[in-house]
CSV table of C-alpha atoms in Angstrom, one decimal:
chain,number,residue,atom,x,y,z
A,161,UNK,CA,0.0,0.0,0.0
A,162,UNK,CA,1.5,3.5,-0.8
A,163,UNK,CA,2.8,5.5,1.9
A,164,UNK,CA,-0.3,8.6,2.0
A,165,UNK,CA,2.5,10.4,3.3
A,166,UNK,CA,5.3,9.4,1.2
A,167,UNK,CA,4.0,12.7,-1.6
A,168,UNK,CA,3.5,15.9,0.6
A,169,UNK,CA,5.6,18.1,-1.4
A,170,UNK,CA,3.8,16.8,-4.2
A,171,UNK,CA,0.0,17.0,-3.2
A,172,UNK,CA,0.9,20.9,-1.1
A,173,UNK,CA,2.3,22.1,-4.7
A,174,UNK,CA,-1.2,20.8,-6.4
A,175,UNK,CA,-3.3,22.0,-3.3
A,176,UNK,CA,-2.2,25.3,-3.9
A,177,UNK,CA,-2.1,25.5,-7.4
A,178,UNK,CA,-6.2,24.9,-7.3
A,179,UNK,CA,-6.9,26.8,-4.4
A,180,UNK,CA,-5.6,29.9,-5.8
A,181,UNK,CA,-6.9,29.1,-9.6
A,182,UNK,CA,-3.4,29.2,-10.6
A,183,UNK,CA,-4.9,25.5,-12.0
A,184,UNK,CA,-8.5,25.2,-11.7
A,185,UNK,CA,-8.4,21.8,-11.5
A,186,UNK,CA,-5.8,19.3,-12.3
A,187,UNK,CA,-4.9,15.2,-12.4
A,188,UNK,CA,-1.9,13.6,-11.5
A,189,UNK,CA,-1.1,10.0,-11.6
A,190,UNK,CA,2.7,8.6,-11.1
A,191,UNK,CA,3.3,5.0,-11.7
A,192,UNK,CA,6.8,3.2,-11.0
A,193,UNK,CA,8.2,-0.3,-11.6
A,194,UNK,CA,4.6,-0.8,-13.0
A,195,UNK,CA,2.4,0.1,-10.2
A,196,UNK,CA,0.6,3.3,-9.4
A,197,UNK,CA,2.0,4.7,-6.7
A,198,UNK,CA,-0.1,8.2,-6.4
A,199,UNK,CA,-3.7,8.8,-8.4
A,200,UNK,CA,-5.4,11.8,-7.0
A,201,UNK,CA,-7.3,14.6,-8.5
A,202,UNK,CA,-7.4,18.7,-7.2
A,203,UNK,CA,-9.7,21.8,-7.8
A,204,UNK,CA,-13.1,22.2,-8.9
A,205,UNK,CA,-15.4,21.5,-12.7
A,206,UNK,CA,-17.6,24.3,-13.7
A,207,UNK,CA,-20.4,22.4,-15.2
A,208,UNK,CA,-22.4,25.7,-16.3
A,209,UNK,CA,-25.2,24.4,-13.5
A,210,UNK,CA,-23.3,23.1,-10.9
A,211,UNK,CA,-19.4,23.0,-9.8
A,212,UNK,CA,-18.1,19.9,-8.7
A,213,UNK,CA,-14.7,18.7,-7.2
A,214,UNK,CA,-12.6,17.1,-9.6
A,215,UNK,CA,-11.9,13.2,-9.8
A,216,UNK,CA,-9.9,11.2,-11.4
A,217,UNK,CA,-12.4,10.1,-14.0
A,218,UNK,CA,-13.0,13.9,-15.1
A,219,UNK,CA,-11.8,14.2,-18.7
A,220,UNK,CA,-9.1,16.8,-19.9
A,221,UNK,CA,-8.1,18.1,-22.8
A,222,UNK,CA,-5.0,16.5,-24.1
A,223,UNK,CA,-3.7,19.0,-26.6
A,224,UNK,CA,-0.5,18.5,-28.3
A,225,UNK,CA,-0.2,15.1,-26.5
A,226,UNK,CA,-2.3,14.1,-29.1
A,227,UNK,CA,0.9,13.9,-31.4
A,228,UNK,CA,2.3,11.0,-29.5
A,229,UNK,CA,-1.0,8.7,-30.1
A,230,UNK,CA,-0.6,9.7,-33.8
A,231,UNK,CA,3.6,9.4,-33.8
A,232,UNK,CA,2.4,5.5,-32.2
A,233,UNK,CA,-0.6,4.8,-34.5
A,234,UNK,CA,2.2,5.3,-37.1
A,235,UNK,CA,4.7,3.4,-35.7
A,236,UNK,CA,2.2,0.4,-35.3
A,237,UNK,CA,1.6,0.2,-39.3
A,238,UNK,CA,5.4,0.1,-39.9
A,239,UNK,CA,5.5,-2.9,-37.3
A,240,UNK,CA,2.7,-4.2,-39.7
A,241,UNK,CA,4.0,-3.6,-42.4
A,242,UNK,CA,1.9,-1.3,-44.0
A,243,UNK,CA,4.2,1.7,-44.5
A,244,UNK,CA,7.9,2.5,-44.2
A,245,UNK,CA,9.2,5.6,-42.2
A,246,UNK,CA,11.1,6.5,-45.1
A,247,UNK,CA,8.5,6.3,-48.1
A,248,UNK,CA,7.6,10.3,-48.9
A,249,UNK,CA,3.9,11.8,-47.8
A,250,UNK,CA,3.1,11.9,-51.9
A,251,UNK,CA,2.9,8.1,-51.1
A,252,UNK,CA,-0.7,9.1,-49.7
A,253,UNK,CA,-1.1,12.6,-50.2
A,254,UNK,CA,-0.6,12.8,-53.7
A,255,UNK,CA,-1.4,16.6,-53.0
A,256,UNK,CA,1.6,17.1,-51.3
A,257,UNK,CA,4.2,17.4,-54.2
A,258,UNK,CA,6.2,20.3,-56.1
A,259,UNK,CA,8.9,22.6,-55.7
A,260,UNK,CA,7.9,25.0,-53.0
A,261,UNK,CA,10.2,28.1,-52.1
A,262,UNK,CA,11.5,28.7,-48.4
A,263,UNK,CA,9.8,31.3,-47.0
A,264,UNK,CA,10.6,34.0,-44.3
A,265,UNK,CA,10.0,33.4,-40.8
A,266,UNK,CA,6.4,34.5,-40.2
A,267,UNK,CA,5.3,34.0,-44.1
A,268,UNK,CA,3.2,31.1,-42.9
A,269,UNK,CA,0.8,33.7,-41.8
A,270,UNK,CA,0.0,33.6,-45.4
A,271,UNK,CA,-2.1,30.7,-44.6
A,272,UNK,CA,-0.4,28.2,-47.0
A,273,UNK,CA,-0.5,30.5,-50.3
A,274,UNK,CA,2.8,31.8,-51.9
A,275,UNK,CA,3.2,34.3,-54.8
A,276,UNK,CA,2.9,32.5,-58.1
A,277,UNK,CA,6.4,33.7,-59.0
A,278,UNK,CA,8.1,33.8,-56.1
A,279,UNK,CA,11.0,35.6,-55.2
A,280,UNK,CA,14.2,33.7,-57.8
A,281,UNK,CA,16.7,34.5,-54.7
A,282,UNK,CA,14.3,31.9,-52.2
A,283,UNK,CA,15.6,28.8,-51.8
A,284,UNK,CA,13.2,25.6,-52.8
A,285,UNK,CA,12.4,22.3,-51.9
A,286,UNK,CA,10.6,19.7,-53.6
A,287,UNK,CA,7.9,18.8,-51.3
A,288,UNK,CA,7.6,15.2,-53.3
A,289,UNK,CA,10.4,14.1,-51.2
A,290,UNK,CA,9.3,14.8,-47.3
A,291,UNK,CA,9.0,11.5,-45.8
A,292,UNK,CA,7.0,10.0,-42.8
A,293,UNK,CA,10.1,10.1,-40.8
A,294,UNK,CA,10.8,13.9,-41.0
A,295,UNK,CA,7.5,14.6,-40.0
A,296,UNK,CA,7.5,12.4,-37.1
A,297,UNK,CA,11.0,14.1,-35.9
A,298,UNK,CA,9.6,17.9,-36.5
A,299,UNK,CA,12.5,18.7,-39.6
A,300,UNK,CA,10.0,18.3,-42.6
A,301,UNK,CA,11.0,22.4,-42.9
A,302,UNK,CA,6.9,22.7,-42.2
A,303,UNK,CA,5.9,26.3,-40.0
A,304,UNK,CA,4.8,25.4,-36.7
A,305,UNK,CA,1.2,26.4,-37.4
A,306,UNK,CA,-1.3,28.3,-39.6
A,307,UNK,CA,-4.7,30.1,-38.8
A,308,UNK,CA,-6.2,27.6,-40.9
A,309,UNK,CA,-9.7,28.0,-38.6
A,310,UNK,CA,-9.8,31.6,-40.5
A,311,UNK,CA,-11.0,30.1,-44.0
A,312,UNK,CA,-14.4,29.5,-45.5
A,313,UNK,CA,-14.4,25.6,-44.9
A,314,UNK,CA,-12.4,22.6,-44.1
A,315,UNK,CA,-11.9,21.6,-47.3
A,316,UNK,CA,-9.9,24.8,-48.1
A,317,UNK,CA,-8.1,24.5,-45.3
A,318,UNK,CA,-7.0,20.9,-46.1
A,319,UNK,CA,-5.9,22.8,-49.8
A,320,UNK,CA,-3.7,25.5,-47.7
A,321,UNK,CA,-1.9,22.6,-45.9
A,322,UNK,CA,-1.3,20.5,-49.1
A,323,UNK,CA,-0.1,23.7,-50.6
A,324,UNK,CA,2.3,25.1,-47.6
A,325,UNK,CA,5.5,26.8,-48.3
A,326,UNK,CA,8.5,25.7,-45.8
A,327,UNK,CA,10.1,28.0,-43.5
A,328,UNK,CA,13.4,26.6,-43.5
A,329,UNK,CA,14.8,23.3,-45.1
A,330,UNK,CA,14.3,20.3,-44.4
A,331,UNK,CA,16.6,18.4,-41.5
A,332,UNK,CA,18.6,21.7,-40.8
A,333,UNK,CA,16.5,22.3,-37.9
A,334,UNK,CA,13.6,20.8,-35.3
A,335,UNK,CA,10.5,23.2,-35.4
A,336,UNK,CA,7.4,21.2,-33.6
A,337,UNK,CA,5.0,21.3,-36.0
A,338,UNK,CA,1.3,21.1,-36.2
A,339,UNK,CA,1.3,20.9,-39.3
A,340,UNK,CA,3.4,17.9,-39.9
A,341,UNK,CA,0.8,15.8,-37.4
A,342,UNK,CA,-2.0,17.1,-39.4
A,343,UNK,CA,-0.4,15.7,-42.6
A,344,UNK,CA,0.4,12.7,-40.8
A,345,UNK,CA,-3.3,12.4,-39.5
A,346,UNK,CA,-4.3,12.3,-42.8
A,347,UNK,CA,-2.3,9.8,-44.3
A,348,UNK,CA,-2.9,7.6,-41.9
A,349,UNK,CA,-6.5,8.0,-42.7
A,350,UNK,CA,-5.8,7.5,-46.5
A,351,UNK,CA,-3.7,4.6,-45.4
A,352,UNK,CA,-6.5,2.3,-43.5
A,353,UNK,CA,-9.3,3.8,-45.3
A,354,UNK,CA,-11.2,5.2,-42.2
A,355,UNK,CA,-10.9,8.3,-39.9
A,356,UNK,CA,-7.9,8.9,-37.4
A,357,UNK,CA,-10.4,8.1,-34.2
A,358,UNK,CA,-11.2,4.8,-35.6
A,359,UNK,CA,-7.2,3.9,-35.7
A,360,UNK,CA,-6.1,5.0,-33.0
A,361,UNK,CA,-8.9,3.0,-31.2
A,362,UNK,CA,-8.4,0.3,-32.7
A,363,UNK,CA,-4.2,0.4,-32.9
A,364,UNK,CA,-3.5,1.8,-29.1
A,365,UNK,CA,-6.3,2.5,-27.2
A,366,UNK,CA,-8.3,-0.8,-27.3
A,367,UNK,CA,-4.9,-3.2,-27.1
A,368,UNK,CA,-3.6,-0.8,-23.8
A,369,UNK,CA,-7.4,-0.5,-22.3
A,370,UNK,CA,-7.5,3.0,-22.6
A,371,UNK,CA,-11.0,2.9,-21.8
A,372,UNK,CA,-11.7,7.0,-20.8
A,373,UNK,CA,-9.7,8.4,-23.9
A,374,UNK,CA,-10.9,9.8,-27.2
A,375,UNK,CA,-11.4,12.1,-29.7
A,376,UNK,CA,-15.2,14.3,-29.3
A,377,UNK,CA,-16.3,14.8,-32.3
A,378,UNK,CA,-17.8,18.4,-33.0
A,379,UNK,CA,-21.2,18.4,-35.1
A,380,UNK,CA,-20.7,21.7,-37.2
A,381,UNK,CA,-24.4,21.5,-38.2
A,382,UNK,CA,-26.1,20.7,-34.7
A,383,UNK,CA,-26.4,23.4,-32.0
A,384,UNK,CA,-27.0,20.5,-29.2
A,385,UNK,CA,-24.5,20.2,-26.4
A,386,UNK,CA,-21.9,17.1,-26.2
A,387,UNK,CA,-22.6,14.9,-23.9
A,388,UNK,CA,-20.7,15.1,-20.7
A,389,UNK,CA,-19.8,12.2,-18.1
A,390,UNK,CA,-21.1,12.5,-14.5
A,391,UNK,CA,-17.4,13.3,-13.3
A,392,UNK,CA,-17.1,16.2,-15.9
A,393,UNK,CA,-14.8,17.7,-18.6
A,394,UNK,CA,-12.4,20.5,-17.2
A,395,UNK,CA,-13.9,23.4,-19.0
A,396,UNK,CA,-11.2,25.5,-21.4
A,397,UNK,CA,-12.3,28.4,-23.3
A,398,UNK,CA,-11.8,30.4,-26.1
A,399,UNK,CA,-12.5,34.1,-26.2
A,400,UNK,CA,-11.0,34.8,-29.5
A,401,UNK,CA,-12.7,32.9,-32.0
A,402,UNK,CA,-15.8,31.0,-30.9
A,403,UNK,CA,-16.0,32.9,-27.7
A,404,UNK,CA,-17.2,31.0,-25.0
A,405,UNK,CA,-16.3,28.5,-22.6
A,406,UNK,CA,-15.7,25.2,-24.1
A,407,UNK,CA,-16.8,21.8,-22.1
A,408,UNK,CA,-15.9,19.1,-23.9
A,409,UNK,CA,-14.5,20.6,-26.8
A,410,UNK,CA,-11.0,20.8,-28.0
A,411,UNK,CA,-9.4,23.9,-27.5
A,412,UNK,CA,-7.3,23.7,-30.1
A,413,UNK,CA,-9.1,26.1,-32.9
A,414,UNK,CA,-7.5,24.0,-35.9
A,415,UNK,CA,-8.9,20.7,-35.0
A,416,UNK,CA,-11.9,22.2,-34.1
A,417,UNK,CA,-12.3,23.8,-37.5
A,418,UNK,CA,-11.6,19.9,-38.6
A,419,UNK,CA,-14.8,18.7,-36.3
A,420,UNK,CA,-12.6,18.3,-33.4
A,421,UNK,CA,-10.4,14.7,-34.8
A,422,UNK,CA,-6.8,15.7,-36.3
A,423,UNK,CA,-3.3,14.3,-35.5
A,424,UNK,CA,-1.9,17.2,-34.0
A,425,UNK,CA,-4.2,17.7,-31.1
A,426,UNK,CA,-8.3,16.5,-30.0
A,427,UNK,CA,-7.6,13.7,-27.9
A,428,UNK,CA,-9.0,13.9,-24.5
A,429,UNK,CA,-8.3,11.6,-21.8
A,430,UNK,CA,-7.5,11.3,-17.9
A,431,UNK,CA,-3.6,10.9,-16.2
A,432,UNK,CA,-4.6,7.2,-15.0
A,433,UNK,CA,-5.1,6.6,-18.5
A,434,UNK,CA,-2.4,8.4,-20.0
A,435,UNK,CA,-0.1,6.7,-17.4
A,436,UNK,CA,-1.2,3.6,-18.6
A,437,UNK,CA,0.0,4.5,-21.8
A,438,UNK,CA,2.9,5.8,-21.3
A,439,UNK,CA,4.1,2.4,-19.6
A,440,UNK,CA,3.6,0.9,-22.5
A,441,UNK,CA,7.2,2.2,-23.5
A,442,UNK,CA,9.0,0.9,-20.7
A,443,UNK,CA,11.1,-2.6,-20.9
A,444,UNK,CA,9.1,-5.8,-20.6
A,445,UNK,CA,6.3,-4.1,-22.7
A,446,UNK,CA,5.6,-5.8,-26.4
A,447,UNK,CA,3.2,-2.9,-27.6
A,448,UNK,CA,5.8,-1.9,-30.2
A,449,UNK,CA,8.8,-3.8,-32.0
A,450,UNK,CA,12.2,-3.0,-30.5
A,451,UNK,CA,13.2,-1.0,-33.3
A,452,UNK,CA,10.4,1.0,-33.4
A,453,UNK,CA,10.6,1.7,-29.9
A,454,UNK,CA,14.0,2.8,-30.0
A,455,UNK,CA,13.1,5.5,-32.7
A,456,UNK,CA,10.3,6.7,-30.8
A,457,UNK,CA,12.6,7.3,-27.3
A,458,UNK,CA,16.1,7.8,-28.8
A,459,UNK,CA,17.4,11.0,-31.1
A,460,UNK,CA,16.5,11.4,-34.2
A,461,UNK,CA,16.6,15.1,-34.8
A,462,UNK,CA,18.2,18.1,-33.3
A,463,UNK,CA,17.3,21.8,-33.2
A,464,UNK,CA,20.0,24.3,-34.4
A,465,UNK,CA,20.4,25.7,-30.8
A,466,UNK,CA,20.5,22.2,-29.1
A,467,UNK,CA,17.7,22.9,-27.1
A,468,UNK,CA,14.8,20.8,-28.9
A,469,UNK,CA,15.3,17.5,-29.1
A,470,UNK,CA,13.0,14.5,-30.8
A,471,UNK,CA,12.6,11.0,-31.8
A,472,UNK,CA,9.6,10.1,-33.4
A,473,UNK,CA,7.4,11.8,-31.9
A,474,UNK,CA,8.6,12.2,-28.4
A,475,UNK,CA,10.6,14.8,-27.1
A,476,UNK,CA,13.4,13.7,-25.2
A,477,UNK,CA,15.5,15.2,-22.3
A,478,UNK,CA,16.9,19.0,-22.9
A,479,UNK,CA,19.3,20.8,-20.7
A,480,UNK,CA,17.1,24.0,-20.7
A,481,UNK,CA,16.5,25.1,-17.6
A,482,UNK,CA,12.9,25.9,-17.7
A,483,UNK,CA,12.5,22.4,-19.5
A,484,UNK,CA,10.3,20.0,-17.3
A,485,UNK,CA,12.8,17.4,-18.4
A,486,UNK,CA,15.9,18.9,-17.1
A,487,UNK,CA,15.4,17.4,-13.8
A,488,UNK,CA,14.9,13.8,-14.9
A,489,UNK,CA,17.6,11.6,-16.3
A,490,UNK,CA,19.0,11.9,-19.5
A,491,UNK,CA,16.9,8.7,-20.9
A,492,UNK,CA,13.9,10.7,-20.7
A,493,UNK,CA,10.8,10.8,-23.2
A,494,UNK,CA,7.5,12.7,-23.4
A,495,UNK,CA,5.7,15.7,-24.5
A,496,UNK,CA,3.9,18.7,-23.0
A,497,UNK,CA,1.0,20.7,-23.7
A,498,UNK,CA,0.5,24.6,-23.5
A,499,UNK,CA,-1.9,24.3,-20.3
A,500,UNK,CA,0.5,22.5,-18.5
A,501,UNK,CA,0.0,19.3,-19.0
A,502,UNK,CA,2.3,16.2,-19.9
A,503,UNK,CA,3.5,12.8,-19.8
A,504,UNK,CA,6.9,11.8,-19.2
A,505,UNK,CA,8.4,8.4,-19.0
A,506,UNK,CA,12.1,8.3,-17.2
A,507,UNK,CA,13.3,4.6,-18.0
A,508,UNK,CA,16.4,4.9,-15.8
A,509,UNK,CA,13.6,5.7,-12.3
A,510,UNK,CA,11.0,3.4,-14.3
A,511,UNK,CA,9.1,6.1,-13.7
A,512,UNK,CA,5.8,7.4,-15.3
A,513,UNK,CA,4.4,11.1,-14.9
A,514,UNK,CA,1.0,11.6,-15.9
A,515,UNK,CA,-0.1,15.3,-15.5
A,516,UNK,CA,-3.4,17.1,-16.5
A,517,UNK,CA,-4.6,20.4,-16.2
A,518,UNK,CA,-6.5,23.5,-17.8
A,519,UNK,CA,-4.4,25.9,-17.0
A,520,UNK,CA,-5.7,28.0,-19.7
A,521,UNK,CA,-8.6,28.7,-17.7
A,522,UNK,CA,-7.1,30.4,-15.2
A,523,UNK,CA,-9.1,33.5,-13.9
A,524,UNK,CA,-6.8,35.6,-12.6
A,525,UNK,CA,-3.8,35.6,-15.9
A,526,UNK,CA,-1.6,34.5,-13.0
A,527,UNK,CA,2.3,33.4,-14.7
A,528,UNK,CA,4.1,31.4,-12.8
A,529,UNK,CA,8.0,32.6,-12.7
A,530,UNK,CA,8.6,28.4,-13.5
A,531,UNK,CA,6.9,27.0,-15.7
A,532,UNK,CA,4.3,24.7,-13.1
A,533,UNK,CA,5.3,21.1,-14.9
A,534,UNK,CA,9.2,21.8,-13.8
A,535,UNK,CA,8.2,22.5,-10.6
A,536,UNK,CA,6.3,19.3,-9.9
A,537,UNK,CA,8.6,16.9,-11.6
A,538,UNK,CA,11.0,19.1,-8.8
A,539,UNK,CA,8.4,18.0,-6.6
A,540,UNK,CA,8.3,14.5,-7.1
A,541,UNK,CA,11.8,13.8,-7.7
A,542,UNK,CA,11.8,14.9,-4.0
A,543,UNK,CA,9.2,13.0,-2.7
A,544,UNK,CA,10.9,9.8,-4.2
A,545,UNK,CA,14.3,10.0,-2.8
């Protein structure tokens, strides 16, 4: 039985965030040698009628976590044998093909148009040979993300993407990308003939018994509200586009605009479950081949300044020290989201970190001098030794 005192430091740092909104509400589940050894749930759900404490079971937004399910949906069809990491996106994006120029930083405002005779002094890239692998490792040369959510329909949208200039060339630098999981999203959905929700249920979530995560799909053309489990979605919001408070909605505006099911972000899910998940990448698991595995959790690409650091998919341990992996061992994988949230798996500790929260919603625009994830993987680490 877990020691209830064994994670003060831990629990006083979480207390406090919710009791001064700093995190409205928040889950955190920590498992170790296989075993959870702290699942426990802080703040308060405004369900529009009622508030209600948080529990475990409340659902959260997973936001750019998301990636990871779609790096592994991929990475399951290369252990099948359905793809290779090398073949180029044209493979199942036919769209995505031509010379393109390199662009300016900031030209992907231009929401994925270029002059028809572009500047002769850019430098160009035939988009015909990206592959699956540079997008998985963020150093396809795509911008990090475009106000897609601005045109007239998806459809366009899905044109602008299939027509995007790069920002810098390919493999000469990491820049996370949205847009690269969007791509990817889609050709896994051109791949096995059906829509990314249906894979990635049927590749990850059934196998691991990830029975509280999943996409919500957005009817565009019904006004009715989603339905909502007892224990609640933490509420996000968006005052800049749709304006209002979204329950059960991804915040994301992109996949939204895409009915709320896209590789780069949707996904909502709790920390037991994401835990669960991300345990599924520590030895003695057979949920992906070893060489698959090892792409996933060991280098692949390198940012120009050293600071961003990826394998397929996963980010892996920086010496920045506002990172939330500083702190952890060098062997360390995972992602994070903008509202503090994250999943990191340290193989040396065996050790899984779960976190969710919707920090975005906090009322007050309190900034925290450190970013809140370091400070609780600080936490932790202490509460372990």
């Amino acid at each position: 039985m877990p020691d209830i005192d064994r994670f003060q430091a831990t629990k006083t740092l979480l207390t406090q965030a919710a009791e001064s909104q700093m995190l409205p509400a928040a889950q955190i589940c920590l498992m170790q040698y296989g075993e959870v050894i702290l699942s426990e749930s802080f703040g308060k759900i405004d369900q529009q009628d009622q508030i209600i404490p948080a529990s475990n079971l409340t659902l959260f937004d997973l936001s750019a976590i998301t990636k990871v399910f779609t790096a592994t949906a991929w990475m399951r069809l290369v252990d099948r044998e359905a793809i290779h990491l090398d073949d180029p996106l044209c493979a199942l994006c036919p769209e995505f093909s031509g010379i393109r120029p390199i662009l300016p930083t900031g030209s992907e405002k231009s929401i994925g148009t270029y002059p028809e005779h572009a500047n002769p002094h850019y430098q160009t890239v035939d988009a015909s040979k990206i592959t699956f692998r540079q997008l998985l490792r963020h150093s396809a040369g795509l911008p990090s993300n475009m106000e897609l959510f601005l045109l007239e329909n998806p459809q366009q949208a899905r044109e602008a993407v299939m027509r995007t200039p790069f920002v810098y060339e390919p493999d000469s630098d990491v820049v996370d990308s949205d847009i690269g999981y969007l791509l990817l999203g889609w050709a896994i959905e051109n791949l096995c003939d059906t829509n990314l929700s249906t894979v990635i249920e049927d590749l990850i979530l059934n196998p691991l018994h990830l029975l509280e995560t999943g996409f919500r799909p957005l009817e565009s053309s019904s006004s009715a509200p989603l339905p909502q489990p007892v224990e609640g979605i933490a509420p996000t919001k968006d005052l800049l586009w749709r304006n209002k408070w979204l329950r059960g909605e991804v915040n994301d505006r992109n996949s939204a605009f895409f009915n709320g099911i896209a590789g780069h972000a949707g996904l909502f899910s709790t920390a037991s479950d994401l835990a669960a998940f991300g345990q599924a990448f520590l030895g003695g698991s057979d949920f992906l081949k070893a060489d698959s595995l090892f792409a996933m959790t060991h280098s692949q690409a390198i940012s120009r300044d050293g600071r961003l650091q990826y394998g397929l998919g996963f980010q892996l341990w920086s010496d920045d020290q506002a990172a939330a992996y500083k702190a952890l061992s060098s062997e360390v994988f995972g992602l994070t989201g903008a509202s503090e949230c994250g999943l990191l798996v340290d193989p040396q500790r065996e050790l899984v970190v779960a976190f969710l929260s919707n920090q975005g919603l906090n009322p007050h625009k309190l900034v925290m001098s450190t970013p809140f994830t370091s400070q609780l993987i600080r936490a932790i680490l202490n509460d372990l030794q």
